[in-house]
Coordinates of C-alpha atoms and ligand atoms in Angstrom, one line a residue:
Chain A
M20 CA 141.2 20.5 227.0
F21 CA 140.2 24.1 227.6
D22 CA 143.5 24.7 229.3
S23 CA 145.4 23.5 226.2
F24 CA 143.2 25.6 224.0
K25 CA 144.1 28.6 226.1
K26 CA 147.7 28.0 225.1
T27 CA 147.0 28.2 221.4
E28 CA 148.0 31.2 219.3
V29 CA 144.4 31.7 218.3
Y30 CA 143.2 32.1 221.9
K31 CA 146.1 34.3 222.9
S32 CA 145.6 36.5 219.8
V33 CA 142.0 37.1 220.7
F34 CA 142.2 37.6 224.5
R35 CA 145.7 39.0 224.8
H36 CA 146.1 38.3 228.5
S37 CA 145.3 35.7 231.1
Y38 CA 142.2 35.9 233.2
Q39 CA 143.7 35.6 236.6
D40 CA 141.9 37.9 239.0
T41 CA 144.6 40.5 239.6
Q42 CA 144.4 44.3 239.7
R43 CA 146.5 44.4 236.6
N44 CA 144.2 42.0 234.7
R45 CA 141.1 43.9 235.7
A46 CA 142.6 47.0 234.3
L47 CA 143.8 45.3 231.1
Q48 CA 140.3 43.9 230.7
V49 CA 139.1 47.4 230.1
V50 CA 142.0 48.8 228.2
D51 CA 142.4 45.8 225.9
N52 CA 138.8 45.8 224.8
V53 CA 137.8 48.2 222.1
F54 CA 134.2 48.4 223.4
L55 CA 135.1 48.7 227.1
H56 CA 137.9 51.1 226.7
L57 CA 135.4 53.9 226.3
H58 CA 135.6 53.7 230.1
P59 CA 138.4 54.8 232.3
V60 CA 140.0 51.9 234.3
R61 CA 138.9 53.3 237.6
I62 CA 136.1 55.6 238.6
A63 CA 134.8 57.2 241.7
R64 CA 132.6 54.9 243.8
H65 CA 129.5 57.0 243.6
A66 CA 129.8 57.2 239.8
A67 CA 128.9 53.5 239.6
D68 CA 125.9 54.0 241.9
V69 CA 122.7 53.7 240.0
S70 CA 120.9 55.9 242.4
Y71 CA 123.3 58.7 241.5
T72 CA 123.2 58.6 237.7
W73 CA 119.9 56.7 237.3
G74 CA 121.6 55.0 234.4
M75 CA 119.5 56.9 232.0
G76 CA 122.3 58.1 229.7
G77 CA 123.6 54.6 229.3
I78 CA 120.1 53.2 228.7
S79 CA 119.5 55.9 226.1
F80 CA 122.6 54.7 224.3
L81 CA 121.5 51.1 224.6
L82 CA 118.1 52.0 223.2
F83 CA 119.8 53.8 220.3
L84 CA 121.8 50.6 219.5
I85 CA 118.6 48.5 219.6
L86 CA 117.0 51.1 217.3
T87 CA 119.8 50.9 214.9
I88 CA 119.7 47.1 214.7
T89 CA 116.0 46.8 214.4
G90 CA 115.9 49.8 212.1
I91 CA 118.3 48.2 209.7
I92 CA 116.2 45.0 209.7
L93 CA 113.1 47.0 208.9
M94 CA 114.8 48.6 206.0
F95 CA 114.9 45.2 204.2
Y96 CA 111.2 45.1 204.2
Y97 CA 110.2 48.7 203.6
R98 CA 110.0 50.9 200.4
P99 CA 109.6 54.6 201.0
T100 CA 107.0 55.3 198.3
A101 CA 103.4 56.2 198.8
Q102 CA 102.5 53.2 196.7
Y103 CA 104.3 50.5 198.7
A104 CA 105.0 51.9 202.2
Y105 CA 101.7 51.0 203.7
E106 CA 101.5 47.6 202.0
D107 CA 105.0 46.8 203.2
M108 CA 103.9 47.5 206.8
K109 CA 100.9 45.2 206.4
Y110 CA 103.1 42.5 204.9
L111 CA 105.6 43.0 207.7
M112 CA 103.0 42.8 210.4
N113 CA 101.2 39.8 208.9
D114 CA 103.5 37.6 206.9
V115 CA 107.1 38.2 207.9
A116 CA 108.6 35.9 210.5
F117 CA 109.3 38.0 213.6
G118 CA 108.2 41.0 211.6
P119 CA 105.8 42.3 214.3
L120 CA 108.5 41.8 217.0
I121 CA 111.0 43.8 215.1
R122 CA 108.6 46.6 214.3
N123 CA 107.2 46.7 217.8
M124 CA 110.6 46.8 219.3
H125 CA 111.6 49.6 217.0
R126 CA 108.6 51.7 217.9
W127 CA 108.6 51.0 221.7
A128 CA 112.4 51.5 221.9
A129 CA 111.9 54.9 220.2
H130 CA 109.3 56.0 222.6
A131 CA 111.4 54.7 225.5
M132 CA 114.5 56.6 224.3
V133 CA 112.6 59.9 224.2
L134 CA 111.6 59.1 227.8
T135 CA 115.0 58.1 229.0
V136 CA 116.7 61.1 227.4
M137 CA 114.3 63.5 229.1
L138 CA 114.9 61.7 232.5
H139 CA 118.7 61.8 231.8
M140 CA 118.5 65.5 231.3
F141 CA 116.5 65.9 234.5
R142 CA 119.1 64.0 236.5
V143 CA 122.0 65.9 235.0
F144 CA 120.3 69.1 235.9
L145 CA 119.5 68.0 239.5
T146 CA 123.1 67.0 240.2
G147 CA 124.3 70.3 238.8
S148 CA 126.4 68.3 236.3
Y149 CA 126.3 71.0 233.7
K150 CA 128.5 73.2 235.8
P151 CA 132.2 73.8 234.9
P152 CA 133.9 72.0 233.3
R153 CA 130.9 70.2 231.8
Q154 CA 129.1 73.2 230.3
F155 CA 129.7 72.3 226.7
N156 CA 128.7 68.7 227.2
W157 CA 125.3 69.9 228.4
V158 CA 125.0 71.9 225.1
V159 CA 125.9 68.7 223.2
G160 CA 123.3 67.0 225.2
V161 CA 120.6 69.5 224.3
I162 CA 121.5 68.9 220.6
L163 CA 121.1 65.2 221.2
L164 CA 117.7 65.8 222.8
L165 CA 116.7 67.7 219.7
F166 CA 117.9 64.9 217.4
T167 CA 116.2 62.2 219.4
L168 CA 112.9 64.1 219.0
L169 CA 113.5 64.7 215.3
L170 CA 114.4 61.0 214.7
S171 CA 111.3 59.9 216.5
F172 CA 109.1 62.4 214.6
S173 CA 110.5 61.6 211.2
G174 CA 110.0 57.9 211.8
Y175 CA 106.4 58.5 212.8
L176 CA 105.5 59.3 209.2
L177 CA 106.9 56.1 207.7
P178 CA 104.1 53.6 208.3
W179 CA 102.0 55.9 206.0
D180 CA 98.8 55.3 207.8
Q181 CA 96.2 57.7 209.1
L182 CA 97.9 58.1 212.4
S183 CA 101.2 59.0 210.8
I184 CA 100.2 61.5 208.1
W185 CA 97.9 63.4 210.4
A186 CA 100.4 63.6 213.3
V187 CA 103.0 64.8 210.9
T188 CA 100.5 67.2 209.2
V189 CA 99.7 68.7 212.6
G190 CA 103.4 69.0 213.5
T191 CA 104.6 70.4 210.2
N192 CA 101.7 72.9 210.0
M193 CA 103.5 74.9 212.6
A194 CA 106.2 75.6 210.0
R195 CA 103.7 77.7 208.0
A196 CA 103.7 80.2 210.9
T197 CA 107.4 80.6 211.1
P198 CA 108.2 84.3 211.5
L199 CA 109.7 85.7 208.2
L200 CA 110.0 82.2 206.6
G201 CA 106.5 80.9 206.7
H202 CA 103.6 82.0 204.5
E203 CA 101.4 82.5 207.5
G204 CA 104.0 83.7 209.9
P205 CA 104.6 87.3 211.0
F206 CA 106.1 89.3 208.1
G207 CA 106.2 86.1 205.9
P208 CA 103.8 87.3 203.3
Q209 CA 105.5 90.7 203.2
L210 CA 108.7 88.9 202.4
G211 CA 107.1 87.1 199.5
M212 CA 106.4 83.8 201.2
R213 CA 103.8 81.6 199.6
P214 CA 102.6 78.1 200.4
D215 CA 104.9 76.9 197.5
N216 CA 108.1 78.5 198.5
D217 CA 108.3 78.8 202.3
V218 CA 110.1 76.6 204.9
R219 CA 107.3 74.2 205.2
F220 CA 107.5 73.6 201.5
V221 CA 111.2 72.8 201.9
L222 CA 110.4 70.5 204.7
L223 CA 107.6 68.6 203.0
G224 CA 108.8 68.8 199.4
G225 CA 105.4 70.0 198.5
T226 CA 102.5 72.1 199.8
E227 CA 101.1 69.2 201.8
V228 CA 102.3 65.9 203.3
G229 CA 102.7 63.7 200.2
P230 CA 104.9 61.2 198.6
P231 CA 107.9 63.5 198.4
T232 CA 107.6 64.1 202.1
L233 CA 107.7 60.4 202.7
L234 CA 111.0 60.1 200.8
R235 CA 112.4 63.2 202.5
F236 CA 111.6 61.9 205.9
Y237 CA 112.8 58.4 205.1
V238 CA 116.2 59.6 204.0
G239 CA 116.4 62.0 207.0
H240 CA 115.3 59.2 209.3
C241 CA 117.6 56.5 208.1
I242 CA 120.7 58.5 207.1
F243 CA 121.0 62.1 207.8
L244 CA 119.6 62.3 211.4
P245 CA 121.2 59.1 212.8
V246 CA 124.6 60.0 211.3
I247 CA 124.6 63.4 212.9
A248 CA 123.2 62.0 216.2
T249 CA 126.0 59.5 216.2
I250 CA 128.6 62.1 215.7
F251 CA 127.3 64.1 218.6
M252 CA 127.1 61.0 220.7
I253 CA 130.8 60.4 220.0
V254 CA 131.6 63.9 221.1
H255 CA 129.3 63.5 224.1
F256 CA 131.1 60.3 225.3
W257 CA 134.5 61.7 224.6
R258 CA 133.8 64.8 226.5
I259 CA 132.5 62.9 229.6
R260 CA 136.0 61.5 229.9
K261 CA 137.8 64.7 229.1
D262 CA 135.8 66.5 231.6
G263 CA 137.0 64.2 234.3
G264 CA 134.3 61.4 234.2
I265 CA 131.0 61.5 236.0
S266 CA 130.5 64.7 238.0
G267 CA 131.1 64.6 241.8
P268 CA 131.5 67.1 244.6
D269 CA 134.8 68.9 244.5
M270 CA 136.3 68.4 247.9
N271 CA 138.8 71.2 247.7
K272 CA 136.1 73.8 247.5
K273 CA 133.5 72.3 249.8
A274 CA 135.1 71.9 253.1
A275 CA 133.6 69.3 255.3
Chain B
M30 CA 85.2 57.1 231.7
S31 CA 85.5 54.3 229.1
N32 CA 86.9 57.0 226.8
F33 CA 89.5 57.9 229.3
L34 CA 90.5 54.3 229.9
A35 CA 90.7 53.7 226.2
I36 CA 93.0 56.7 225.7
I37 CA 95.2 55.9 228.7
T38 CA 95.7 52.3 227.6
K39 CA 96.4 53.0 224.0
P40 CA 99.8 51.4 223.3
D41 CA 101.2 54.7 221.9
N42 CA 100.3 56.5 225.1
I43 CA 102.1 54.1 227.5
P44 CA 105.2 56.3 227.5
I45 CA 103.2 59.1 229.0
T46 CA 102.1 57.0 231.9
L47 CA 105.7 55.8 232.3
L48 CA 106.8 59.4 232.1
L49 CA 104.4 60.5 234.8
V50 CA 105.4 57.7 237.1
G51 CA 109.1 58.1 236.4
V52 CA 109.0 61.8 237.0
V53 CA 107.3 61.5 240.3
F54 CA 109.6 58.7 241.4
F55 CA 112.8 60.5 240.4
S56 CA 111.7 63.8 241.8
W57 CA 111.1 62.1 245.1
L58 CA 114.5 60.3 244.9
A59 CA 116.4 63.5 244.1
L60 CA 114.6 65.5 246.7
S61 CA 115.2 63.0 249.4
K62 CA 118.9 62.6 248.5
G63 CA 119.2 66.4 248.3
K64 CA 117.6 66.8 251.7
R65 CA 119.9 64.2 253.2
N66 CA 122.9 66.0 251.8
D67 CA 121.6 69.3 253.0
V68 CA 121.2 68.0 256.5
R69 CA 124.6 66.2 256.6
G70 CA 126.5 69.3 255.4
T71 CA 129.0 67.2 253.4
P72 CA 127.3 65.6 250.5
I73 CA 127.3 61.8 250.8
E74 CA 128.8 61.6 247.3
A75 CA 131.9 63.1 248.7
T76 CA 132.4 60.2 251.0
K77 CA 132.2 57.8 248.1
D78 CA 134.9 59.3 246.0
D79 CA 137.4 56.6 246.5
K80 CA 138.3 54.8 243.2
I81 CA 136.9 51.5 242.2
Q82 CA 137.8 49.5 239.2
V83 CA 135.5 49.7 236.2
W84 CA 136.0 45.9 235.7
P85 CA 134.1 44.4 237.4
Y86 CA 132.2 47.0 239.4
L87 CA 130.8 49.2 236.7
V88 CA 130.7 46.7 233.9
R89 CA 128.6 44.4 235.9
V90 CA 126.0 47.1 236.5
E91 CA 125.9 47.9 232.8
F92 CA 125.6 44.2 232.0
L93 CA 122.7 43.8 234.4
A94 CA 121.0 46.9 233.1
T95 CA 121.4 45.8 229.5
I96 CA 119.8 42.4 230.3
L97 CA 117.0 44.1 232.1
V98 CA 116.3 46.6 229.4
L99 CA 116.4 43.9 226.7
A100 CA 114.0 41.8 228.7
I101 CA 111.6 44.7 229.1
M102 CA 111.8 45.6 225.5
V103 CA 111.1 42.0 224.4
I104 CA 108.2 41.6 226.8
W105 CA 106.8 45.0 225.7
S106 CA 107.2 44.2 222.1
V107 CA 105.7 40.7 222.3
S108 CA 102.6 41.9 224.3
L109 CA 101.7 45.1 222.5
N110 CA 101.5 45.7 218.7
A111 CA 102.6 49.0 217.3
P112 CA 99.5 50.7 215.8
L113 CA 98.8 50.5 212.1
E114 CA 95.6 52.3 211.2
A115 CA 93.9 52.6 207.8
M116 CA 96.1 53.7 204.9
A117 CA 96.9 57.4 204.7
N118 CA 94.0 59.4 203.3
K119 CA 94.3 63.1 202.7
S120 CA 90.5 63.6 202.5
L121 CA 89.7 62.0 205.9
T122 CA 90.8 64.1 208.8
P123 CA 90.6 62.3 212.1
N124 CA 89.2 64.4 215.0
P125 CA 91.1 65.1 217.1
S126 CA 94.4 65.1 215.1
K127 CA 97.2 64.9 217.5
A128 CA 101.0 65.2 217.1
P129 CA 103.2 62.5 218.6
W130 CA 102.9 62.5 222.4
Y131 CA 106.2 64.4 223.2
F132 CA 104.9 67.4 221.2
L133 CA 101.5 67.5 222.8
G134 CA 102.6 70.1 225.4
L135 CA 103.3 72.4 222.5
Q136 CA 100.1 71.5 220.7
E137 CA 98.2 72.2 224.0
L138 CA 99.8 75.7 223.9
L139 CA 98.0 76.3 220.6
V140 CA 94.9 77.0 222.7
Y141 CA 96.7 79.9 224.2
F142 CA 99.0 81.2 221.5
D143 CA 99.0 81.6 217.7
P144 CA 101.1 78.9 215.9
W145 CA 104.0 81.2 215.3
I146 CA 104.5 81.4 219.1
A147 CA 103.5 77.9 220.3
G148 CA 105.0 76.1 217.3
V149 CA 108.1 78.1 216.4
V150 CA 109.2 80.8 218.9
L151 CA 108.6 78.9 222.1
P152 CA 110.4 75.7 221.0
T153 CA 113.3 77.8 219.8
I154 CA 113.4 79.7 223.1
I155 CA 113.2 76.4 225.0
L156 CA 116.2 74.9 223.1
I157 CA 118.3 78.0 223.3
G158 CA 117.4 78.6 226.9
L159 CA 118.4 75.0 227.8
M160 CA 121.7 75.4 226.0
A161 CA 122.2 78.7 227.9
I162 CA 121.7 77.2 231.4
P163 CA 125.4 76.3 232.1
Y164 CA 126.5 79.8 231.1
I165 CA 123.9 81.8 233.1
D166 CA 123.8 79.7 236.2
I167 CA 127.1 80.7 237.8
N168 CA 126.4 79.4 241.2
E169 CA 129.4 77.3 242.0
K170 CA 127.7 75.3 244.6
G171 CA 125.7 72.2 243.9
N172 CA 128.1 70.7 241.3
G173 CA 128.1 67.0 241.3
Y174 CA 125.8 66.1 244.2
Y175 CA 122.1 66.2 245.1
T176 CA 121.0 69.3 247.0
F177 CA 118.1 71.6 247.3
K178 CA 119.4 74.2 249.7
D179 CA 122.4 75.2 247.6
R180 CA 120.5 76.1 244.4
K181 CA 116.8 76.7 245.2
F182 CA 116.1 79.1 242.4
A183 CA 117.6 76.9 239.7
I184 CA 115.9 73.8 240.8
L185 CA 112.5 75.4 241.3
T186 CA 112.6 77.1 238.0
F187 CA 113.8 74.1 236.0
S188 CA 111.4 71.8 237.7
F189 CA 108.5 74.1 237.1
G190 CA 109.3 74.3 233.5
F191 CA 109.9 70.6 233.1
L192 CA 107.3 69.1 235.4
V193 CA 104.5 71.6 235.1
L194 CA 104.8 73.2 231.7
W195 CA 106.3 70.2 229.7
V196 CA 105.2 67.0 231.4
S197 CA 101.8 67.9 232.7
L198 CA 100.7 69.8 229.5
I199 CA 101.6 66.6 227.6
A200 CA 99.3 64.7 229.9
V201 CA 96.5 67.2 229.5
G202 CA 97.0 67.3 225.7
T203 CA 96.8 63.5 225.4
F204 CA 94.3 62.5 228.0
L205 CA 91.9 65.4 228.4
R206 CA 91.6 66.8 224.9
G207 CA 89.0 65.3 222.7
P208 CA 87.3 66.2 219.4
G209 CA 87.8 69.8 218.3
W210 CA 90.6 69.9 220.9
N211 CA 87.8 70.5 223.5
F212 CA 88.5 69.7 227.1
F213 CA 86.9 66.7 228.6
W214 CA 87.2 65.4 232.1
P215 CA 88.1 61.8 232.5
W216 CA 84.5 60.9 233.4
E217 CA 83.0 62.7 230.4
K218 CA 82.3 61.1 227.1
W219 CA 84.1 62.5 224.1
D220 CA 81.3 64.1 222.1
P221 CA 82.4 64.8 218.5
H222 CA 79.4 67.2 218.1
Y223 CA 80.2 69.2 221.2
V224 CA 80.9 72.8 220.2
A225 CA 82.2 75.1 222.9
V226 CA 80.5 78.4 222.2
L227 CA 83.1 81.0 223.1
T228 CA 83.1 84.6 222.2
N229 CA 86.7 85.7 222.6
A230 CA 87.7 89.0 223.8
D231 CA 91.1 90.8 223.7
L232 CA 92.7 92.3 226.7
S233 CA 92.2 95.8 225.3
E234 CA 88.5 95.3 225.1
Y235 CA 88.4 94.7 228.8
F236 CA 89.6 98.3 229.1
G237 CA 87.1 99.6 226.7
I238 CA 89.3 99.8 223.7
P239 CA 87.9 97.9 220.7
T240 CA 90.4 95.8 218.8
H241 CA 89.0 96.6 215.4
L242 CA 87.7 99.7 213.8
P243 CA 84.3 99.7 212.2
D244 CA 86.0 99.0 208.8
A245 CA 87.5 95.8 210.4
S246 CA 91.0 97.1 210.3
V247 CA 93.1 96.9 213.5
N248 CA 92.6 99.8 215.9
P249 CA 96.0 101.5 216.3
V250 CA 95.1 102.4 219.9
A251 CA 94.5 98.8 220.7
S252 CA 97.8 97.9 219.1
I253 CA 99.7 100.5 221.1
F254 CA 97.9 99.4 224.2
G255 CA 99.1 95.8 223.6
A256 CA 102.6 96.9 222.8
V257 CA 102.8 98.8 226.0
C258 CA 101.5 95.7 228.0
V259 CA 103.9 93.3 226.4
I260 CA 107.0 95.5 226.3
G261 CA 106.2 96.9 229.7
Y262 CA 105.9 93.4 231.1
Y263 CA 109.3 92.4 229.7
T264 CA 111.0 95.5 231.0
I265 CA 109.3 96.6 234.2
I266 CA 109.4 93.2 236.0
P267 CA 113.2 92.7 235.6
I268 CA 113.9 96.3 236.6
Y269 CA 111.5 96.2 239.5
W270 CA 113.1 93.0 240.7
L271 CA 116.5 94.6 240.6
K272 CA 115.3 97.6 242.6
K273 CA 113.2 95.7 245.1
R274 CA 115.5 92.8 245.8
N275 CA 119.2 92.8 246.3
T276 CA 121.0 94.7 243.6
D277 CA 124.1 92.6 244.0
I278 CA 122.4 90.1 241.7
L279 CA 123.4 92.4 238.9
K280 CA 127.0 92.6 240.1
K281 CA 127.2 88.8 240.4
L282 CA 125.7 88.0 237.0
G283 CA 126.6 91.0 234.9
L284 CA 124.0 92.8 232.8
L285 CA 124.0 90.4 229.9
R286 CA 123.5 87.3 232.0
Y287 CA 120.9 89.0 234.1
S288 CA 119.0 90.1 231.0
I289 CA 119.0 86.6 229.6
V290 CA 117.9 85.0 232.9
A291 CA 115.2 87.6 233.3
F292 CA 114.0 87.2 229.7
L293 CA 113.8 83.4 229.9
F294 CA 112.1 83.5 233.3
V295 CA 109.6 86.2 232.3
T296 CA 108.8 84.3 229.2
M297 CA 108.1 81.2 231.1
I298 CA 105.9 83.0 233.6
G299 CA 104.3 84.8 230.6
V300 CA 103.1 81.4 229.3
V301 CA 101.4 80.8 232.6
I302 CA 99.9 84.3 232.6
K303 CA 98.4 83.8 229.2
I304 CA 96.9 80.5 230.3
I305 CA 95.4 82.3 233.3
L306 CA 94.1 85.2 231.3
R307 CA 92.3 82.8 229.0
Q308 CA 90.9 80.4 231.7
T309 CA 89.9 82.7 234.6
P310 CA 87.3 84.8 232.8
L311 CA 85.4 81.6 232.0
L312 CA 85.0 80.9 235.7
F313 CA 83.2 84.2 236.0
G314 CA 81.1 83.7 232.9
L315 CA 83.1 86.3 231.0
N316 CA 84.6 86.1 227.6
P317 CA 88.1 84.4 227.6
I318 CA 91.0 86.6 226.5
K319 CA 92.5 85.7 223.2
Y320 CA 95.1 88.3 222.5
V321 CA 97.0 90.7 224.6
W322 CA 98.5 92.5 221.6
V323 CA 97.0 92.7 218.2
T324 CA 98.8 94.1 215.2
P325 CA 98.1 93.8 211.5
W326 CA 101.0 91.4 211.2
F327 CA 101.0 89.2 214.3
N328 CA 99.1 88.7 217.5
V329 CA 100.4 87.9 220.9
Ligands
HEM23 C1 120.9 60.6 222.8 C2 120.9 61.1 223.9 C3 121.9 61.0 225.0 C4 122.8 59.9 225.3 C5 122.9 58.6 224.6 C6 123.6 60.3 226.5 C7 124.5 59.5 227.1 C8 125.2 59.8 228.2 C9 125.9 58.9 229.1 C10 126.1 57.4 228.8 C11 126.4 59.6 230.1 C12 127.2 59.0 231.3 C13 126.5 59.2 232.6 C14 125.0 58.8 232.7 O1 124.7 57.7 232.2 O2 124.2 59.5 233.3 C15 126.0 61.0 229.9 C16 126.4 62.0 230.7 C17 126.0 63.4 230.5 N1 125.0 63.8 229.7 FE1 124.2 62.7 228.3 N2 123.2 61.6 226.8 C18 122.2 62.0 226.0 C19 121.6 63.2 226.1 C20 121.9 64.2 227.0 C21 121.1 65.4 227.2 C22 119.7 65.7 226.5 C23 121.8 66.2 228.1 C24 121.4 67.5 228.7 C25 120.7 68.4 228.1 C26 123.0 65.5 228.4 C27 124.0 66.0 229.2 C28 124.9 65.2 229.8 C29 126.0 65.6 230.8 C30 126.2 67.1 231.2 C31 126.6 64.5 231.2 C32 127.7 64.4 232.3 C33 127.0 64.1 233.6 C34 127.9 63.9 234.7 O3 129.1 64.0 234.6 O4 127.4 63.6 235.8 N3 123.0 64.3 227.7 N4 125.3 61.1 228.8

């Protein structure tokens, strides 16, 4: 029955080629699949070796996908206002089916992603993979690191509990001390910076962490930061291929 | 001890434990692979550069990794609840108030630097310094394989910054800092009423120059003394290094690259020096040093 199904137009239109184990089909399997064709058809043996790449870049991306999916689900249950945010969290944790699972996974995956991104950077450094021609992709990576941290930090505020507002208060208090642009920073007061017009005020939408901050961080967390991070990830992945795939020793230079 | 256990097992702090374990494991892995390559001469990666097909050889690894990560995430999420404390309350400050774990290294630096340095200038230098790495490290060797021999300075410097200044300060900030950001050993109880009685001194005062004049304004002599220390530190060390060691460093790197490398390196060591300046006097019962350079506008 399955064999005759395989002959139908529907099947052929979806899978495009037969699945006999030939070199050609193995190649087509990658090229014909929109998700897989991010890959080259063939790569160096050591590039598929987990002990070389540690898989941390790939896992960071997987965690980003998990975060996107769980994050969208959370958005159905969460209103970014000081009045409702905390109540919505309580409701989610106590009354929504699978609510805790989704929220926990979003939080732990966020922590895990910060971790894997740092380890990924460590690996890329230790294999010297930022050296030509991959200099620029390292720079893109550093930007991704920054956005990963900012995403995690902005999300930290959203539960609107004691832990979140105080952590964000501690973090954003630094902005007061920004040289030139903060009201307690070097030369800030001389330039006319006050608590109600410096960078921290712009960041928080007020002189302290309050309802406008919640809204600002929410929009940043759900739209602005992920969109930009996604754009940089696209560049990152595209550059990996353009730079010749995963780094490896250049045998022309290094004579055996 | 119970304090310490409570902190270490807090769900939000699990990533730090994972980070510590991960960093030790991966450092060991990279070192042993590097050593093997250094002994072999030809890196082992070079013998594995024949091509394999992505389907199935890479896709299957990715598939297994995906399943594994998903399984871990499900188990982690089923067994530990994300924290949800009391509702936000502006009039109730928890003690200690801590930033999220990945920023605790920076928060820890607040002990040693004013916020404009620890919270703004150093993070900026870290980011820009990281982005500069590919352009200032012009060593052609060590591209695409594990090694130690071929790039000792790069690996030692980066590992020091990452492992000691970033990772271990995060651990200290999370596990060993209690109420009032006071330091507590793991076996000590976090005492919210503990007040560390510290009379701070400034570096100039150790040389008999008071920081403030009788009318409480900043002593210009102390300011100049501090400026000389800081600016001298940033110029003399790089120049001394050039003179003392091989001068062809400059030829290889060029003046601009050398200056950037020197600036970043000296800044990193400067952080360590400031930590030492503050902590060592305490060992001798002297006043810890707060500032090296005091001016009416900023202090270093
Ligand atoms: C959101 C964060 C990031 C994601 C999702 C990501 C993803 C990836 C992936 C999937 C790869 C393929 C190889 C591998 O898995 O190791 C890769 C390679 C690379 N990444 Fe990232 N990365 C991120 C952040 C970074 C950071 C922080 C850096 C460095 C500062 C960086 C620099 C690089 C470089 C230079 C390569 C090429 C490595 C080679 O050819 O061996 N990336 N990245």
